[in-house]
Coordinates of N, CA and C in Angstrom, one line a residue:
M4 N 0.9 -1.3 0.2 CA 0.1 0.2 -0.1 C 1.3 1.0 0.1
R5 N 0.7 2.3 -0.8 CA 1.2 3.2 -1.3 C 0.4 4.6 -0.8
I6 N 1.1 5.5 -0.7 CA 0.1 6.9 -0.8 C 1.1 8.3 -0.9
D7 N 0.0 9.3 -1.6 CA 0.9 10.8 -2.1 C -0.3 12.1 -1.2
S8 N 0.4 13.0 -2.3 CA -0.5 14.0 -1.9 C -1.5 14.2 -3.3
V9 N -2.7 14.5 -2.7 CA -3.6 14.9 -4.1 C -4.0 15.6 -4.5
P10 N -3.8 16.8 -5.3 CA -4.7 17.8 -5.8 C -5.6 17.9 -6.6
G11 N -6.7 18.6 -6.0 CA -7.9 18.2 -5.9 C -8.6 19.5 -7.0
R12 N -9.4 19.4 -7.0 CA -10.9 20.5 -7.8 C -11.7 20.6 -7.1
G13 N -11.8 22.1 -6.5 CA -13.5 22.4 -5.9 C -14.7 22.2 -6.0
A14 N -15.6 22.4 -5.6 CA -16.9 21.9 -5.5 C -17.4 23.0 -7.0
A15 N -16.8 23.9 -7.0 CA -16.7 25.2 -8.1 C -16.0 24.5 -9.6
G16 N -15.2 23.8 -9.3 CA -14.4 23.8 -10.1 C -13.0 24.1 -10.5
A17 N -12.8 25.2 -9.2 CA -11.6 25.9 -9.5 C -10.0 25.0 -8.8
D18 N -8.7 24.7 -9.3 CA -8.3 24.1 -8.3 C -8.4 24.4 -7.5
A19 N -8.0 23.1 -6.2 CA -8.0 22.8 -4.9 C -6.0 23.4 -4.3
P20 N -5.8 24.1 -3.1 CA -4.3 24.4 -3.2 C -4.2 23.1 -2.8
A21 N -2.7 22.8 -3.0 CA -2.4 21.0 -2.8 C -2.1 21.5 -1.4
A22 N -2.0 20.5 -1.0 CA -1.3 20.3 0.3 C 0.3 20.3 0.8
R23 N 0.2 20.4 2.2 CA 1.7 20.7 2.5 C 2.8 19.7 2.3
P24 N 3.4 19.6 1.6 CA 5.1 18.5 2.3 C 5.1 17.9 3.4
G25 N 5.0 16.0 3.1 CA 4.5 15.3 4.5 C 3.3 15.4 5.5
S26 N 2.6 16.4 4.8 CA 0.7 16.0 5.6 C 0.3 14.7 4.5
T27 N -0.6 14.2 5.6 CA -1.4 12.9 5.1 C -2.4 13.6 4.6
T28 N -3.1 13.5 3.0 CA -4.3 13.8 2.6 C -5.5 12.4 3.0
L29 N -6.5 12.9 3.8 CA -8.1 11.6 3.8 C -8.8 12.6 2.2
V30 N -9.0 11.5 1.4 CA -9.8 12.1 0.7 C -11.3 11.4 0.5
L31 N -12.4 12.0 0.9 CA -13.4 11.4 1.2 C -14.6 11.7 0.5
L32 N -14.7 10.3 -0.2 CA -16.1 9.8 -1.0 C -16.9 9.5 -0.2
R33 N -17.9 9.8 -0.6 CA -19.8 9.3 0.1 C -19.8 8.2 -1.0
H34 N -20.8 7.2 -0.7 CA -21.2 5.9 -1.4 C -21.9 7.2 -2.0
G35 N -22.1 6.1 -3.6 CA -23.8 6.5 -4.3 C -24.5 6.5 -3.9
E36 N -26.1 6.8 -4.8 CA -27.1 6.4 -4.6 C -28.0 5.2 -4.4
T37 N -29.0 5.2 -3.5 CA -29.2 4.0 -2.9 C -30.9 4.1 -3.4
A38 N -31.6 3.0 -3.4 CA -33.2 3.5 -4.0 C -33.7 4.7 -3.0
L39 N -32.8 4.5 -1.6 CA -33.4 5.3 -0.6 C -33.3 6.6 -1.0
T40 N -31.9 7.1 -1.6 CA -31.5 8.5 -1.7 C -32.4 9.9 -2.4
P41 N -32.9 9.4 -3.4 CA -33.6 10.5 -4.2 C -34.7 10.5 -3.3
Q42 N -35.3 9.6 -2.3 CA -36.3 9.9 -1.5 C -36.1 10.4 -0.4
G43 N -35.0 11.1 0.2 CA -34.6 11.3 1.2 C -34.6 10.7 2.5
R44 N -35.0 9.4 2.5 CA -35.0 8.2 3.3 C -33.8 7.9 4.3
I45 N -33.8 7.8 5.2 CA -32.5 8.2 6.8 C -32.1 6.0 6.3
S46 N -31.3 6.5 6.3 CA -30.6 5.1 6.1 C -29.3 4.8 6.6
G47 N -29.2 4.6 8.1 CA -27.9 4.4 8.7 C -27.0 3.0 8.5
S48 N -26.9 2.6 9.9 CA -26.7 0.9 10.1 C -27.6 0.3 10.4
G49 N -28.4 0.9 11.3 CA -29.5 0.2 11.8 C -30.6 -0.4 11.0
G50 N -30.5 -0.2 10.2 CA -32.2 -0.6 9.1 C -31.4 -1.7 7.8
S51 N -31.7 -1.7 6.7 CA -31.6 -2.4 6.1 C -29.7 -2.6 5.1
D52 N -29.7 -2.8 4.6 CA -28.2 -2.7 4.2 C -28.3 -2.7 2.5
P53 N -29.0 -1.3 1.9 CA -29.3 -1.4 0.4 C -27.9 -1.1 -0.4
A54 N -28.4 -1.8 -1.2 CA -27.0 -1.5 -2.5 C -27.5 -0.5 -3.4
L55 N -26.5 -0.1 -4.4 CA -26.6 1.1 -5.4 C -27.1 0.6 -6.3
S56 N -28.0 1.8 -6.4 CA -29.2 2.0 -7.6 C -28.1 2.3 -8.7
E57 N -28.9 1.9 -10.2 CA -28.1 2.0 -11.5 C -27.8 3.1 -11.7
T58 N -28.1 4.6 -10.8 CA -27.5 5.5 -10.8 C -26.6 5.8 -9.7
G59 N -26.8 5.0 -8.7 CA -25.6 4.9 -7.7 C -24.3 4.2 -8.6
L60 N -24.6 3.1 -9.2 CA -23.4 2.2 -9.4 C -22.6 3.5 -10.9
R61 N -23.4 4.2 -12.1 CA -22.6 4.7 -12.4 C -22.0 5.7 -11.8
Q62 N -22.5 6.9 -10.6 CA -21.7 7.5 -10.1 C -20.5 7.0 -9.4
A63 N -20.8 6.0 -8.8 CA -19.2 5.4 -8.5 C -18.2 5.2 -9.1
E64 N -18.5 5.0 -10.5 CA -17.7 4.5 -11.6 C -17.1 6.0 -12.2
A65 N -17.6 7.1 -12.2 CA -17.5 8.6 -12.2 C -16.8 9.0 -11.3
A66 N -16.9 8.6 -10.3 CA -16.1 9.0 -9.5 C -14.7 8.3 -9.6
A67 N -14.6 6.9 -9.3 CA -13.4 6.2 -9.5 C -12.6 6.9 -10.8
R68 N -13.2 7.1 -12.0 CA -12.4 7.8 -12.7 C -11.6 8.5 -12.7
R69 N -12.4 9.7 -12.0 CA -11.7 11.6 -11.9 C -10.5 10.9 -10.7
L70 N -10.6 10.0 -10.0 CA -9.7 9.9 -8.7 C -8.4 8.9 -9.4
A71 N -9.0 8.1 -10.6 CA -8.3 7.7 -11.2 C -6.9 8.7 -12.4
E72 N -7.7 9.8 -12.7 CA -7.1 10.7 -13.4 C -6.1 11.7 -12.3
R73 N -6.8 11.8 -11.5 CA -6.2 12.6 -10.5 C -4.8 12.0 -9.7
G74 N -4.7 11.2 -9.4 CA -3.9 10.1 -9.3 C -3.3 10.2 -8.0
G75 N -2.4 9.8 -7.5 CA -1.9 9.8 -6.2 C -2.4 9.3 -4.9
V76 N -3.8 8.5 -5.0 CA -4.1 7.5 -3.7 C -3.0 6.4 -3.9
R77 N -3.1 5.8 -2.7 CA -2.3 4.9 -2.1 C -3.0 3.7 -1.4
A78 N -4.4 3.9 -1.0 CA -5.1 3.2 -0.7 C -6.2 3.6 -0.7
V79 N -7.1 2.5 -0.3 CA -8.4 2.8 -0.3 C -9.4 1.7 0.6
V80 N -10.2 3.0 1.5 CA -10.4 2.0 3.1 C -12.1 2.7 2.8
S81 N -13.0 1.8 3.4 CA -14.1 1.6 3.8 C -15.0 1.2 4.0
S82 N -16.0 1.7 4.7 CA -17.1 1.0 5.8 C -17.4 0.0 5.4
P83 N -18.0 -0.9 6.0 CA -18.2 -2.7 6.1 C -19.6 -2.4 5.2
L84 N -20.5 -1.4 5.2 CA -22.1 -1.5 4.5 C -21.7 -1.5 3.1
R85 N -22.9 -2.3 2.6 CA -22.8 -2.4 0.7 C -22.7 -1.3 0.4
R86 N -23.4 -0.5 0.2 CA -23.0 0.3 -0.9 C -21.8 1.6 -1.0
A87 N -21.5 1.6 0.6 CA -20.0 2.3 0.6 C -18.8 1.0 0.0
Q88 N -19.2 -0.5 0.5 CA -18.2 -1.7 -0.1 C -18.0 -1.0 -1.6
Q89 N -19.5 -1.1 -2.3 CA -19.8 -1.0 -3.9 C -19.3 0.2 -4.9
T90 N -19.1 1.3 -3.9 CA -18.5 2.3 -4.3 C -16.9 2.7 -4.4
A91 N -16.1 1.9 -3.6 CA -15.0 1.7 -2.7 C -14.7 0.6 -3.7
E92 N -15.3 -0.6 -4.4 CA -14.7 -1.4 -5.2 C -14.4 -1.2 -6.8
A93 N -15.5 -0.1 -7.0 CA -15.1 0.7 -8.0 C -13.6 1.5 -8.3
A94 N -13.8 2.5 -7.4 CA -12.2 3.2 -7.2 C -11.0 2.3 -6.9
G95 N -11.2 1.0 -6.3 CA -10.1 0.0 -6.2 C -9.5 -0.3 -7.3
R96 N -10.7 -1.0 -8.8 CA -10.6 -0.9 -9.8 C -10.1 -0.3 -10.2
H97 N -10.0 1.1 -10.6 CA -9.9 2.2 -11.9 C -8.2 2.4 -11.0
L98 N -8.2 2.4 -9.8 CA -6.6 2.6 -8.9 C -5.5 2.0 -9.3
G99 N -6.3 0.3 -9.0 CA -5.3 -1.4 -9.0 C -5.1 -1.4 -7.2
L100 N -6.1 -0.7 -6.4 CA -6.1 -1.1 -5.0 C -6.8 -2.2 -4.8
E101 N -6.3 -3.1 -3.4 CA -7.6 -3.6 -3.3 C -7.7 -2.5 -2.0
V102 N -9.8 -2.9 -1.4 CA -10.3 -1.8 -0.6 C -10.2 -2.6 0.5
Q103 N -9.7 -1.5 1.8 CA -9.4 -2.3 3.3 C -11.0 -1.7 4.0
V104 N -10.7 -2.7 4.9 CA -12.5 -2.0 5.7 C -11.9 -1.5 6.9
D105 N -13.2 -0.7 7.3 CA -12.9 -0.1 8.6 C -14.3 -0.1 9.5
E106 N -14.0 -0.3 10.0 CA -15.3 -0.9 11.4 C -15.9 0.5 11.7
G107 N -15.1 1.4 11.7 CA -15.1 2.6 12.5 C -15.8 3.3 11.1
L108 N -15.8 3.2 10.3 CA -16.6 4.6 9.0 C -17.8 4.1 8.4
V109 N -18.5 2.8 9.4 CA -19.7 2.8 9.7 C -20.6 3.8 9.7
E110 N -21.8 4.0 8.8 CA -23.0 4.7 9.2 C -23.6 4.9 11.0
A111 N -23.9 6.1 11.2 CA -25.0 5.8 12.4 C -25.5 5.2 12.0
D112 N -26.2 4.5 13.3 CA -27.3 3.8 13.5 C -28.9 5.0 14.4
F113 N -29.3 5.2 13.4 CA -30.9 5.7 13.4 C -31.9 5.5 14.2
G114 N -31.7 4.3 14.9 CA -33.0 3.5 15.6 C -34.2 3.7 14.8
A115 N -35.8 4.1 15.7 CA -36.5 3.8 15.0 C -36.6 4.7 13.7
W116 N -35.5 5.8 13.5 CA -35.9 6.9 12.5 C -35.6 5.6 11.0
E117 N -34.6 4.9 11.2 CA -34.5 4.4 10.4 C -35.6 4.0 9.2
G118 N -35.4 4.0 7.6 CA -36.3 4.6 6.6 C -37.3 5.6 6.8
L119 N -37.6 6.3 7.2 CA -38.2 7.5 7.5 C -37.3 8.7 7.0
T120 N -38.5 9.9 6.1 CA -37.8 10.8 5.7 C -37.6 11.6 7.5
F121 N -37.0 12.8 7.0 CA -36.9 13.8 8.3 C -38.0 14.7 8.4
A122 N -38.8 14.8 7.3 CA -40.0 15.2 7.2 C -40.9 14.1 7.8
E123 N -41.1 13.1 8.0 CA -41.4 12.1 8.5 C -41.5 12.1 9.6
V124 N -40.4 12.3 10.4 CA -39.7 12.1 11.9 C -40.0 13.9 12.8
R125 N -40.0 14.9 11.7 CA -40.3 15.9 12.3 C -41.8 16.1 12.4
E126 N -43.4 15.5 11.8 CA -44.4 15.8 12.0 C -44.5 14.5 13.2
R127 N -43.9 13.4 13.1 CA -44.5 12.2 14.1 C -43.5 12.4 15.8
H128 N -42.0 12.4 15.6 CA -41.4 12.9 16.6 C -40.7 14.6 16.4
P129 N -41.5 15.5 16.9 CA -40.8 17.0 16.5 C -39.6 17.1 17.8
D130 N -40.7 16.7 19.4 CA -39.6 17.0 20.4 C -38.2 16.1 20.3
D131 N -38.6 14.9 19.8 CA -37.3 14.3 19.4 C -36.2 14.7 18.9
L132 N -36.3 15.0 17.1 CA -36.0 15.8 16.5 C -35.4 17.0 17.1
A133 N -36.1 17.7 17.3 CA -35.2 19.3 17.7 C -34.5 18.9 19.1
A134 N -34.5 17.9 20.1 CA -33.2 17.5 21.0 C -32.1 17.2 20.1
W135 N -32.4 16.2 19.5 CA -31.1 15.6 18.8 C -30.4 16.3 17.8
R136 N -31.2 17.4 17.4 CA -30.2 18.6 16.1 C -29.6 19.2 17.6
A137 N -29.6 19.7 18.7 CA -29.9 20.1 20.0 C -28.7 19.9 20.2
S138 N -28.2 18.4 20.7 CA -26.7 17.6 21.4 C -26.6 17.0 20.5
P139 N -25.2 16.5 20.3 CA -24.7 15.7 20.0 C -24.8 14.3 20.8
D140 N -25.5 14.6 22.4 CA -25.7 13.2 22.9 C -27.1 13.2 22.9
V141 N -28.0 13.2 22.4 CA -28.9 12.6 22.0 C -28.7 11.5 20.9
A142 N -29.5 10.5 21.5 CA -29.5 9.2 20.5 C -31.0 9.1 19.3
P143 N -30.8 9.5 18.5 CA -31.8 9.8 17.4 C -32.6 8.2 17.1
G144 N -34.3 8.6 17.3 CA -34.9 7.5 17.4 C -35.1 7.0 18.8
G145 N -34.3 7.3 19.9 CA -34.5 6.8 20.7 C -33.4 5.8 21.5
T146 N -33.0 4.8 20.5 CA -32.0 3.8 20.5 C -30.8 3.9 19.7
G147 N -30.5 4.9 18.7 CA -29.6 4.8 17.6 C -28.2 5.6 18.6
E148 N -27.3 5.7 18.0 CA -25.9 6.7 17.7 C -26.0 7.8 17.9
T149 N -25.5 8.3 19.3 CA -25.5 9.9 19.3 C -24.1 10.4 18.2
F150 N -24.2 11.5 18.1 CA -22.8 11.9 17.6 C -21.8 12.7 18.2
S151 N -21.8 12.6 19.6 CA -20.7 12.4 20.0 C -20.3 11.1 19.9
A152 N -20.8 9.9 20.3 CA -20.2 8.5 20.0 C -19.4 8.2 18.2
V153 N -20.3 9.0 17.3 CA -19.8 8.8 16.2 C -18.2 9.9 16.1
A154 N -18.6 11.2 16.7 CA -17.3 11.5 16.8 C -15.7 11.0 17.4
R155 N -16.3 10.0 18.4 CA -15.7 9.3 18.7 C -15.0 8.3 17.8
R156 N -15.9 7.4 17.5 CA -14.8 6.5 16.7 C -14.7 6.7 15.2
S157 N -15.1 8.1 14.6 CA -14.8 8.3 13.5 C -13.6 9.0 13.9
A158 N -12.6 9.7 15.1 CA -11.5 9.7 15.0 C -10.6 9.0 15.7
L159 N -11.5 8.1 15.7 CA -10.1 6.9 16.5 C -9.3 5.9 14.7
A160 N -11.0 6.0 14.0 CA -10.5 5.7 12.6 C -9.5 6.2 12.0
R161 N -9.8 8.1 11.6 CA -8.9 8.8 11.2 C -7.8 8.5 12.0
D162 N -7.3 8.4 13.4 CA -5.7 8.3 13.4 C -5.1 7.0 13.4
R163 N -5.6 6.0 13.1 CA -5.5 4.5 12.7 C -5.0 4.6 11.4
L164 N -5.6 5.7 10.6 CA -5.2 5.8 9.1 C -3.8 7.0 9.0
L165 N -4.2 7.8 9.7 CA -2.8 8.9 10.0 C -1.4 7.9 10.2
A166 N -1.8 7.2 10.8 CA -0.8 6.7 12.1 C 0.3 5.4 10.1
R167 N -0.8 4.7 9.9 CA -0.3 3.9 9.0 C -0.4 4.5 7.7
Y168 N -0.8 5.6 7.3 CA 0.2 6.1 6.2 C 0.4 7.5 6.2
P169 N 1.6 7.7 6.6 CA 1.9 8.9 7.3 C 2.5 9.6 6.0
G170 N 2.1 11.1 5.4 CA 2.5 11.7 4.2 C 2.3 11.0 3.2
Q171 N 1.1 10.1 3.4 CA 0.3 9.7 2.0 C -0.9 10.2 1.9
T172 N -1.7 9.5 0.8 CA -2.7 9.5 0.3 C -4.0 8.8 0.5
V173 N -4.9 8.7 1.2 CA -5.9 7.8 1.2 C -7.4 8.4 0.9
L174 N -8.3 7.2 0.4 CA -9.6 7.7 -0.2 C -10.3 6.4 1.2
V175 N -11.0 7.7 1.5 CA -12.3 7.3 2.5 C -13.3 7.3 2.4
V176 N -14.0 5.8 2.1 CA -15.1 5.7 1.2 C -16.4 5.1 2.5
S177 N -17.0 6.6 3.1 CA -18.0 6.3 4.1 C -19.1 7.0 3.6
H178 N -20.0 6.8 4.9 CA -21.4 8.1 4.6 C -21.0 9.3 5.0
V179 N -22.2 9.8 4.9 CA -22.4 11.8 5.5 C -22.6 11.7 6.7
G180 N -22.8 11.2 7.5 CA -22.6 11.6 8.5 C -20.9 11.5 9.5
V181 N -21.1 10.2 9.2 CA -18.9 10.0 9.2 C -18.4 10.7 8.9
L182 N -18.7 11.4 7.2 CA -17.5 12.5 6.6 C -17.8 13.6 6.8
R183 N -19.0 14.0 7.7 CA -19.4 15.3 7.7 C -18.7 15.5 9.0
T184 N -19.3 14.5 9.8 CA -17.9 14.6 11.1 C -16.4 14.7 10.9
L185 N -15.5 14.2 10.0 CA -14.2 14.4 9.9 C -14.0 15.6 9.5
L186 N -14.9 15.9 8.9 CA -14.7 17.4 7.9 C -14.8 18.5 9.4
R187 N -15.5 18.1 10.3 CA -16.2 19.0 11.5 C -15.0 19.3 12.3
L188 N -14.1 17.8 12.8 CA -13.1 17.7 13.6 C -11.8 18.7 12.9
A189 N -11.7 18.2 11.7 CA -10.6 18.8 11.0 C -10.6 20.9 11.5
L190 N -12.2 21.1 11.2 CA -12.4 22.6 11.2 C -12.4 22.8 13.0
G191 N -12.1 21.7 13.4 CA -12.6 22.4 14.9 C -14.0 23.0 15.5
A192 N -14.8 22.8 14.9 CA -16.5 23.1 14.7 C -16.7 22.7 15.2
P193 N -18.1 23.2 15.7 CA -19.3 22.8 16.6 C -20.0 21.7 16.3
A194 N -20.7 21.1 16.9 CA -21.4 19.5 16.6 C -22.4 20.2 16.0
A195 N -23.0 21.1 15.8 CA -24.3 22.2 15.3 C -24.3 22.5 13.8
S196 N -22.7 22.2 13.4 CA -22.4 22.5 12.2 C -22.3 20.8 11.3
L197 N -22.5 20.2 11.6 CA -22.8 18.9 10.6 C -24.0 19.1 10.0
F198 N -25.0 20.0 10.6 CA -26.0 20.3 9.6 C -26.2 21.0 9.0
R199 N -25.1 21.6 8.8 CA -24.7 23.1 7.9 C -23.9 22.5 6.1
M200 N -23.3 21.4 6.0 CA -23.0 21.2 5.1 C -23.6 20.0 4.7
E201 N -23.0 20.1 3.0 CA -24.1 19.7 1.8 C -23.0 18.7 1.5
L202 N -22.6 17.4 1.5 CA -22.0 16.2 0.9 C -23.1 15.5 0.0
S203 N -23.3 16.0 -1.0 CA -24.1 14.6 -2.2 C -23.6 13.7 -2.6
A204 N -23.9 12.7 -2.6 CA -24.1 11.5 -3.2 C -23.1 11.3 -4.1
A205 N -22.0 10.3 -4.0 CA -20.5 10.3 -5.2 C -19.7 12.0 -4.9
S206 N -19.9 12.4 -3.5 CA -19.2 13.9 -3.5 C -17.5 13.3 -3.5
L207 N -16.4 13.9 -3.8 CA -15.3 14.2 -3.3 C -15.1 15.5 -1.8
S208 N -14.9 15.1 -0.7 CA -13.9 16.3 0.0 C -12.6 15.8 0.2
A209 N -11.8 16.6 0.9 CA -10.6 16.2 1.5 C -10.1 17.1 2.4
V210 N -9.5 16.2 3.2 CA -8.9 16.9 4.4 C -7.3 16.4 4.6
A211 N -6.4 17.4 5.3 CA -4.6 17.2 4.7 C -4.5 17.6 6.7
H212 N -3.1 16.6 6.7 CA -3.2 16.2 8.1 C -1.9 16.5 8.4
D213 N -1.7 17.5 9.0 CA -0.2 18.3 9.1 C 0.1 16.8 10.7
G214 N 2.2 17.0 10.4 CA 2.6 15.6 11.6 C 1.9 15.8 13.1
D215 N 1.8 17.1 13.3 CA 0.9 17.2 14.7 C -0.7 16.8 14.8
G216 N -1.3 16.3 13.5 CA -2.5 16.4 13.6 C -3.3 16.9 13.4
S217 N -2.9 18.7 13.5 CA -4.0 19.3 13.2 C -4.6 19.0 11.2
G218 N -6.2 19.3 10.8 CA -6.3 19.2 10.3 C -6.6 20.5 8.9
S219 N -6.4 20.4 7.9 CA -7.2 21.8 7.1 C -7.9 21.2 6.0
V220 N -9.0 21.6 5.5 CA -10.4 21.2 4.9 C -9.4 21.6 3.2
R221 N -9.4 21.0 2.2 CA -8.6 21.0 0.9 C -9.9 21.5 0.1
F222 N -10.9 20.6 -0.2 CA -12.2 20.9 -0.9 C -13.3 20.0 -0.6
L223 N -14.4 20.9 -0.7 CA -15.4 19.8 -0.2 C -16.7 20.1 -0.9
N224 N -17.6 18.9 -1.0 CA -18.3 18.5 -1.7 C -18.2 18.5 -3.4
D225 N -17.1 18.0 -3.7 CA -16.8 18.4 -5.5 C -17.9 17.6 -6.3
T226 N -18.5 17.9 -6.7 CA -19.3 16.6 -7.7 C -19.6 16.9 -9.0
S227 N -18.3 17.4 -9.5 CA -17.9 18.2 -10.7 C -18.0 16.9 -11.9
H228 N -17.7 15.5 -11.1 CA -17.4 14.6 -12.2 C -18.6 13.5 -12.5
L229 N -19.8 14.2 -11.6 CA -21.2 13.6 -11.8 C -21.8 14.3 -12.6
E230 N -21.5 15.9 -13.7 CA -22.0 16.6 -14.5 C -22.8 15.5 -15.3
D231 N -22.3 15.2 -15.8 CA -22.0 14.3 -17.4 C -23.1 12.7 -16.9
H232 N -22.9 12.3 -15.8 CA -23.6 11.3 -15.5 C -24.4 11.1 -14.8
H233 N -25.5 11.7 -15.0 CA -26.8 11.1 -14.0 C -27.9 10.9 -14.4

């Protein structure tokens, strides 16, 4: 397994600044769409484990081609859930790399909210939704995983990658909750910022980490590779 730094293009298409020499870059790829994505249905780790839809498979291929064109990635690490694995496998094929799995990258469990839309949650459980949005220590759906817990395991997964691939570039294929958390931690932003980031299906973002562990967001929610692949 090998790794380098990767120049990127931002969400607006402008060249993103190159990471500083010696930094470890985590390129963050959200999985492609499933049948639930266009409906806005909550799909965590506590419900069904949906596969990518035909659109999601096309999105995964488009992201993989972009990453191969960009070059520099030396490892692919994925959540164990099927939609992330399928997205990672497309990248691995184009990059010539075997997909590694890190359980810490799995999506949050949303408890009783799994399969609902947020509009349905707001209608049926307005107080619970308000409490969850107000505090990272509140479990969604009563029995789900708090964002505080997601932050702890996401940070541990990040630290494993930084220790294993120093000075290299790693593709991290995961879910919106975990990837937003990694971006939030890099920014040193409060938990409420999780609700203020857009991470589209099959989007690319990147965080560069210096040797002291401090993070710098290099680009966010790049979907330019999907423009001709709807």
